[in-house]
């Protein structure tokens, strides 16, 4: 069971408040060092495929490793929606990060219109077609219509999508999209839900701890 908090472009909580928690944090780049120094399992929110070069505004896997960062998110829907991320660039980032020795959480998920038109499985198939299994690769199913909207996939919808994803690629699959302290247990109880990628609720220490505790109870 893996719980990861994606702080997005928020400053986020004080790392010391999370010390000892069995969870991953994905702070903005400017707080990576603080999180590493606080002993937290720390991932970046994105990583470039080249190790260095003329790529203004990008950060490479060796740079993250030098800081003590353990992994990175790749292909978050906000990168796909707002920053031109494609399946091809997701594949390049994922492959380079894994090769360099980072762990990767690669994100997939359909838009609302795609779900409503029955395209969910086709979208997931397309997004996953560029990825290969790797011991350090974890996937996150994040239906875009559930992100930051308060609309959560039901545990049954999550289970169905996760089982489909696993039939295509053998990797643990986290659920993301409005995971909160009060709905985490139901989602995490599903057999193919291997953890959660938490956005908004990870910015609040008490909410994030409650989600970690729900995961702990599911484990035992
Ligand atoms: P919310 O939990 O705020 O819906 O965000 C989910 C997400 O995008 C995590 O990566």
XYZ file of C-alpha atoms and ligand atoms in Angstrom, residues 6 8 73 76 78 142 146-149 176-180 197-201, ligand 1:
30
model
C 1.156 15.583 -4.611
C 1.263 20.541 -6.913
C 5.712 11.683 -10.917
C 0.221 13.992 -14.472
C -2.215 18.721 -15.396
C -6.385 9.534 -12.015
C -12.266 13.500 -10.349
C -9.199 15.708 -9.824
C -9.814 18.687 -7.584
C -13.532 18.475 -8.236
C -5.996 9.565 -7.470
C -8.848 12.055 -7.667
C -10.445 13.724 -4.627
C -9.150 11.135 -2.157
C -10.041 12.406 1.307
C -2.108 9.653 -4.969
C -3.559 12.491 -2.930
C -3.730 16.122 -4.071
C -5.641 18.668 -2.012
C -5.963 16.536 1.112
P -7.045 15.982 -5.708
O -6.828 14.940 -4.619
O -6.896 17.377 -5.227
O -8.296 15.714 -6.472
O -5.831 15.787 -6.746
C -5.550 14.532 -7.227
C -4.267 14.580 -7.959
O -4.175 15.165 -9.013
C -3.092 13.932 -7.359
O -2.032 13.882 -8.246
